[in-house]
Structures are given as structure tokens and as C-alpha cells.
Coordinates of N, CA and C in Angstrom, one line a residue:
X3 N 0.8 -1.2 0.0 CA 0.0 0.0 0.0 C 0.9 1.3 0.0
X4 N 0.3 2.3 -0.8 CA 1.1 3.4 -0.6 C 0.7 4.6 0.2
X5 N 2.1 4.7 1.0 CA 1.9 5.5 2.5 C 2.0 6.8 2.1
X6 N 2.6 7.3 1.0 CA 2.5 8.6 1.0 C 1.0 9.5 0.2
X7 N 1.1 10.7 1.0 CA 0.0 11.3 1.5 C -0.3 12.6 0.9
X8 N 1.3 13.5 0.3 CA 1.3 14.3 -0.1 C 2.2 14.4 -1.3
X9 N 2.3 15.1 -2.3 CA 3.2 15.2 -3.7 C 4.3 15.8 -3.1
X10 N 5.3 15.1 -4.0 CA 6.6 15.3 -3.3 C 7.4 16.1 -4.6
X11 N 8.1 17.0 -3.8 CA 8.6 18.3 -4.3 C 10.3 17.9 -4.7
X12 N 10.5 17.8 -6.0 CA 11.8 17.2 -5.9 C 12.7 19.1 -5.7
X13 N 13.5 18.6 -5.0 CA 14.3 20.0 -4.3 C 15.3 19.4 -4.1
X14 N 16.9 20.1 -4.2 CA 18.1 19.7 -3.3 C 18.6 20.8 -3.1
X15 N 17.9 20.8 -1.6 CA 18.5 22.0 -0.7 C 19.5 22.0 0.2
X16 N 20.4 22.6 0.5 CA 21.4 22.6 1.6 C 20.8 22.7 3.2
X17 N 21.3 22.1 3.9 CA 20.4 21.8 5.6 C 21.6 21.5 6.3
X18 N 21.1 21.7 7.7 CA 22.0 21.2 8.5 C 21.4 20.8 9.3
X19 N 22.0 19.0 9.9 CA 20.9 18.1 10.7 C 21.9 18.1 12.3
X20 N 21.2 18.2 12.9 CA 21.4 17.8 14.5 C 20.6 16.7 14.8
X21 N 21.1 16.5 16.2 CA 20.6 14.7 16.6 C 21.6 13.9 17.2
X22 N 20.8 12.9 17.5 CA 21.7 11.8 17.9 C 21.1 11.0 17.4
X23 N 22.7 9.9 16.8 CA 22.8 9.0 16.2 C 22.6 7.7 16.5
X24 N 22.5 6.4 15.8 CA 22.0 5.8 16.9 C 22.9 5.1 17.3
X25 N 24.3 5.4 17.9 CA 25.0 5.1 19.6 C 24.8 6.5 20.7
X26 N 23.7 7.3 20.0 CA 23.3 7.6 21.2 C 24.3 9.2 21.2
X27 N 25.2 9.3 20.2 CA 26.0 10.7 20.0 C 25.6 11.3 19.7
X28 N 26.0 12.6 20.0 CA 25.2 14.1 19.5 C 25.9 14.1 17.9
X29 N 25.3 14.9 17.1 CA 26.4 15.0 16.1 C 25.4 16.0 15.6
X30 N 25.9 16.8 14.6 CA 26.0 18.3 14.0 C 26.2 18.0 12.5
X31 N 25.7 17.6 10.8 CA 26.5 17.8 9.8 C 25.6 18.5 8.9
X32 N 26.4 18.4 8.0 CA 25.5 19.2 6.3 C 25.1 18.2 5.8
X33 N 24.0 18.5 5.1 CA 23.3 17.3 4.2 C 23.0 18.5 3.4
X34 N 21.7 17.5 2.8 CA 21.1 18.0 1.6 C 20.0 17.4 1.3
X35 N 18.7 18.1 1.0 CA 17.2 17.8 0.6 C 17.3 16.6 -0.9
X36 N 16.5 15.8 -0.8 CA 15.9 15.4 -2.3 C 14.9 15.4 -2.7
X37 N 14.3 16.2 -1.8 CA 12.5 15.6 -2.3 C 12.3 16.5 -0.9
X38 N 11.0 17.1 -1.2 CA 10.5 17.8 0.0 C 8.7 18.0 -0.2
X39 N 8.1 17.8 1.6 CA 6.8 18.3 1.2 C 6.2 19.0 2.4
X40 N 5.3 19.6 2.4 CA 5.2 20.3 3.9 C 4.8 19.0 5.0
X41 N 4.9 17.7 4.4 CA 4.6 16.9 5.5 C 5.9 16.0 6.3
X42 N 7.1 16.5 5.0 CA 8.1 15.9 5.5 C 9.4 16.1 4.4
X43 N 10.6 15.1 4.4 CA 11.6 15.4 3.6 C 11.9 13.7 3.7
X44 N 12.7 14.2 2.0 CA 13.8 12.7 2.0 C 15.5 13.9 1.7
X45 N 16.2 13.4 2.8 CA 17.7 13.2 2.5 C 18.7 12.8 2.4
X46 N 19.8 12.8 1.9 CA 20.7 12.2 1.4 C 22.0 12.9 2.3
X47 N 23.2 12.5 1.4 CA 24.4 12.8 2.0 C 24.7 13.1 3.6
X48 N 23.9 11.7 4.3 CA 23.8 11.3 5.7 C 24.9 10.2 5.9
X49 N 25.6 10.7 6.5 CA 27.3 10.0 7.0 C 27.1 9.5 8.5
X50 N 25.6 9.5 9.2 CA 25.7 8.9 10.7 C 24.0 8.0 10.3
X51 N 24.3 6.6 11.0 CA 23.1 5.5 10.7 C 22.2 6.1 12.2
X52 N 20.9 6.7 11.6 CA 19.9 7.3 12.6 C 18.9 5.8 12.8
X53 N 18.2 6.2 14.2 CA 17.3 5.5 14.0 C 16.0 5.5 13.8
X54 N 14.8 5.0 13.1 CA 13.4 4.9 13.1 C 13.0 5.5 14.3
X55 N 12.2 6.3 14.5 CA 11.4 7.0 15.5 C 12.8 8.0 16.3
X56 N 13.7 8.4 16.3 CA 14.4 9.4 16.6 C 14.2 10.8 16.0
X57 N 14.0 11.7 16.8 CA 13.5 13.1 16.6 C 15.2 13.9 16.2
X58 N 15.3 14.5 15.0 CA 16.2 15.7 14.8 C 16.0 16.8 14.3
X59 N 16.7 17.6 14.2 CA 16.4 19.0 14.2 C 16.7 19.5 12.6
X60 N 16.3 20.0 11.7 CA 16.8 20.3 10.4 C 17.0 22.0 10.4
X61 N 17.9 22.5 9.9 CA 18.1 24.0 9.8 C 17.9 24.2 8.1
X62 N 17.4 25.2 7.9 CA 17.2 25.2 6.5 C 17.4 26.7 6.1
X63 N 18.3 27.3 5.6 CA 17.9 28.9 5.8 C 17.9 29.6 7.3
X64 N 16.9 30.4 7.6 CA 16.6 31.0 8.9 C 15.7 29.7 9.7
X65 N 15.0 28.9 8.9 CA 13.8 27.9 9.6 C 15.1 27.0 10.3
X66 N 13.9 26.4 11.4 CA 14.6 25.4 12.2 C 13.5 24.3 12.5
X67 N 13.3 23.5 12.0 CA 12.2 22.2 11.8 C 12.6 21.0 12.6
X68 N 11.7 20.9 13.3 CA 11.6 19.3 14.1 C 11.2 18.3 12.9
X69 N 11.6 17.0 12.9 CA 10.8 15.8 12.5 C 11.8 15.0 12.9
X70 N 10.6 13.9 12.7 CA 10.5 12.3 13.5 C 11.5 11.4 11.9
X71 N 12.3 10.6 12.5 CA 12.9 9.9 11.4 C 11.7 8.3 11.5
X72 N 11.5 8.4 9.7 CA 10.2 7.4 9.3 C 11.3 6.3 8.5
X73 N 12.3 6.5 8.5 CA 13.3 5.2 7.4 C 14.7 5.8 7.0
X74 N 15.6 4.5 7.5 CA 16.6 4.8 7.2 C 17.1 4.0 5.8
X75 N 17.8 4.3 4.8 CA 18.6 3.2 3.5 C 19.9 3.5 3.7
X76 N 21.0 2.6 4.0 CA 22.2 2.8 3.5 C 22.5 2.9 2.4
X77 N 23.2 3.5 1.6 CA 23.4 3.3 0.1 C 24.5 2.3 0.0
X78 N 24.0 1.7 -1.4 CA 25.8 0.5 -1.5 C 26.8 1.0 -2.0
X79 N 27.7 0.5 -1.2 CA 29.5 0.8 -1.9 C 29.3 2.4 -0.9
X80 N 28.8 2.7 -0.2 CA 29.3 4.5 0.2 C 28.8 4.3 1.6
X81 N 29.4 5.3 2.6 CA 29.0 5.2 3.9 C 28.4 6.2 3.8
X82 N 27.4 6.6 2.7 CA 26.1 7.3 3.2 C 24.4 7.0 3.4
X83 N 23.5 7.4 3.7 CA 22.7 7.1 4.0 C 21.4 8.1 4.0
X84 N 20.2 7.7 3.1 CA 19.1 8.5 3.0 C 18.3 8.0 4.0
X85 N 17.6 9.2 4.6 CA 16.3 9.2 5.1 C 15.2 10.0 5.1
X86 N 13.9 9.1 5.6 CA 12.8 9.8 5.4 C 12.5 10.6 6.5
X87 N 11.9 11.5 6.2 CA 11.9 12.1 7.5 C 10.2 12.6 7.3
X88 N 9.7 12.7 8.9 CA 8.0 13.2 8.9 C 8.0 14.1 10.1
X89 N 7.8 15.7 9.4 CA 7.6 16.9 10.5 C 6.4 16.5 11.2
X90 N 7.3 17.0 12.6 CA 6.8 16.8 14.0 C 5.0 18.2 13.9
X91 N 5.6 19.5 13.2 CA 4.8 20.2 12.8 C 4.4 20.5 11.2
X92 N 3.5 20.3 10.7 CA 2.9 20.7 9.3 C 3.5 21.9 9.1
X93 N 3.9 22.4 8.1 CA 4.5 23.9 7.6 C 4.6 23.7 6.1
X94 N 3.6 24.4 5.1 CA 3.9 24.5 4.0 C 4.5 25.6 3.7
X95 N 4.9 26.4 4.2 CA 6.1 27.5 3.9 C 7.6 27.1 4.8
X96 N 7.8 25.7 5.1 CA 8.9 25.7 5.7 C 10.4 25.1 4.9
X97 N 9.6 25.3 3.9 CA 10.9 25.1 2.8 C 10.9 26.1 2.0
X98 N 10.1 27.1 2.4 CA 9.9 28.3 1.5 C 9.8 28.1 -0.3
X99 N 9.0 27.0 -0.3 CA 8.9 26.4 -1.9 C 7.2 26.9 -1.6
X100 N 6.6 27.8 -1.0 CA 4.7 28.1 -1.0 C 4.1 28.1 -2.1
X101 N 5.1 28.7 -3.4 CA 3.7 28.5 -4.5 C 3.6 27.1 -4.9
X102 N 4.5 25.9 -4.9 CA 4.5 25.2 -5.2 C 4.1 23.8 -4.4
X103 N 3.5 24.5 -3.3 CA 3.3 23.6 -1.9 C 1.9 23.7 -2.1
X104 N 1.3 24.6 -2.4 CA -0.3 25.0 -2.1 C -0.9 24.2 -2.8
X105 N -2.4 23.4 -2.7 CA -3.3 23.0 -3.0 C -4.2 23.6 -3.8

């Protein structure tokens, strides 16, 4: 069945993710968007293995967004790792993509 709920916005934006990883470390890096929707994000160029249901912080610009991690993928051959991610709060201007968010 398909879980997703809203049209996904292909975007690659620069971000900066906070959190802890899952041994439990704080860590601080840069990533980057691939897809964005006011209900949530997919990212890429993730160098720390997070876990399912772990809350981090995303900086995007001046915004500063909570979400819940919904899935992690390691990619093969590279120690990076995409995730889905699902805001803790709804915000269709929190990617500041609004005309292209609106219904």
C-alpha cells in the first residue's frame, strides 16, 4: 500500500541536521534535501546511521524544523545514508517552496 499522502517536491537543498545517532551521539553535519513536502523530507548525504522514530532538528535557511525519522537506507559501496523524514509540525512554507506547496 502506498503510504505517502502528499506530492513530493523534488528539491536539493542545503540543511544542517542535529541529533543523535543511533549510539546515542550528539552529532552536527550538512546534508542536503531530495525531495521535500510540507509533511516531511527525503535526505541524502547522511554520514551517521539514525534510527526509526528518533526526533532531529533540520536548519534550512533562517527555519529550524523538528521531524521524526520514518526510514533509514544505507546506500551500497558508500557510507552514506538517505532518510525519510516526517515533520513533527505541518508547515507548508517551511521550505519556502509556498507556491509550489499550495493546493
Amino acid at each position: 500500500m502506498n503510504q505517502r499522502r502528499k506530492d513530493r517536491t523534488k528539491a536539493v537543498l542545503p540543511v544542517k541536521v542535529k541529533g543523535k545517532d543511533s549510539t546515542g551521539a550528539l552529532f552536527e553535519e550538512l546534508a542536503h534535501t531530495l525531495d521535500v513536502t510540507a509533511g516531511g523530507a527525503r535526505l541524502g548525504a547522511i554520514r551517521r546511521q539514525l534510527n526509526v522514530l528518533d526526533e532531529i532538528t533540520v536548519f534550512y535557511r533562517q527555519r529550524k524544523m523538528q521531524f521524526r525519522v520514518v526510514w533509514v537506507k544505507k546506500l551500497k559501496g558508500t557510507s552514506e545514508f538517505q532518510v525519510g523524514l516526517q515533520a513533527l509540525v505541518q508547515d507548508k512554507e517551511g521550505w519556502g517552496l509556498g507556491q509550489e506547496q499550495q493546493s
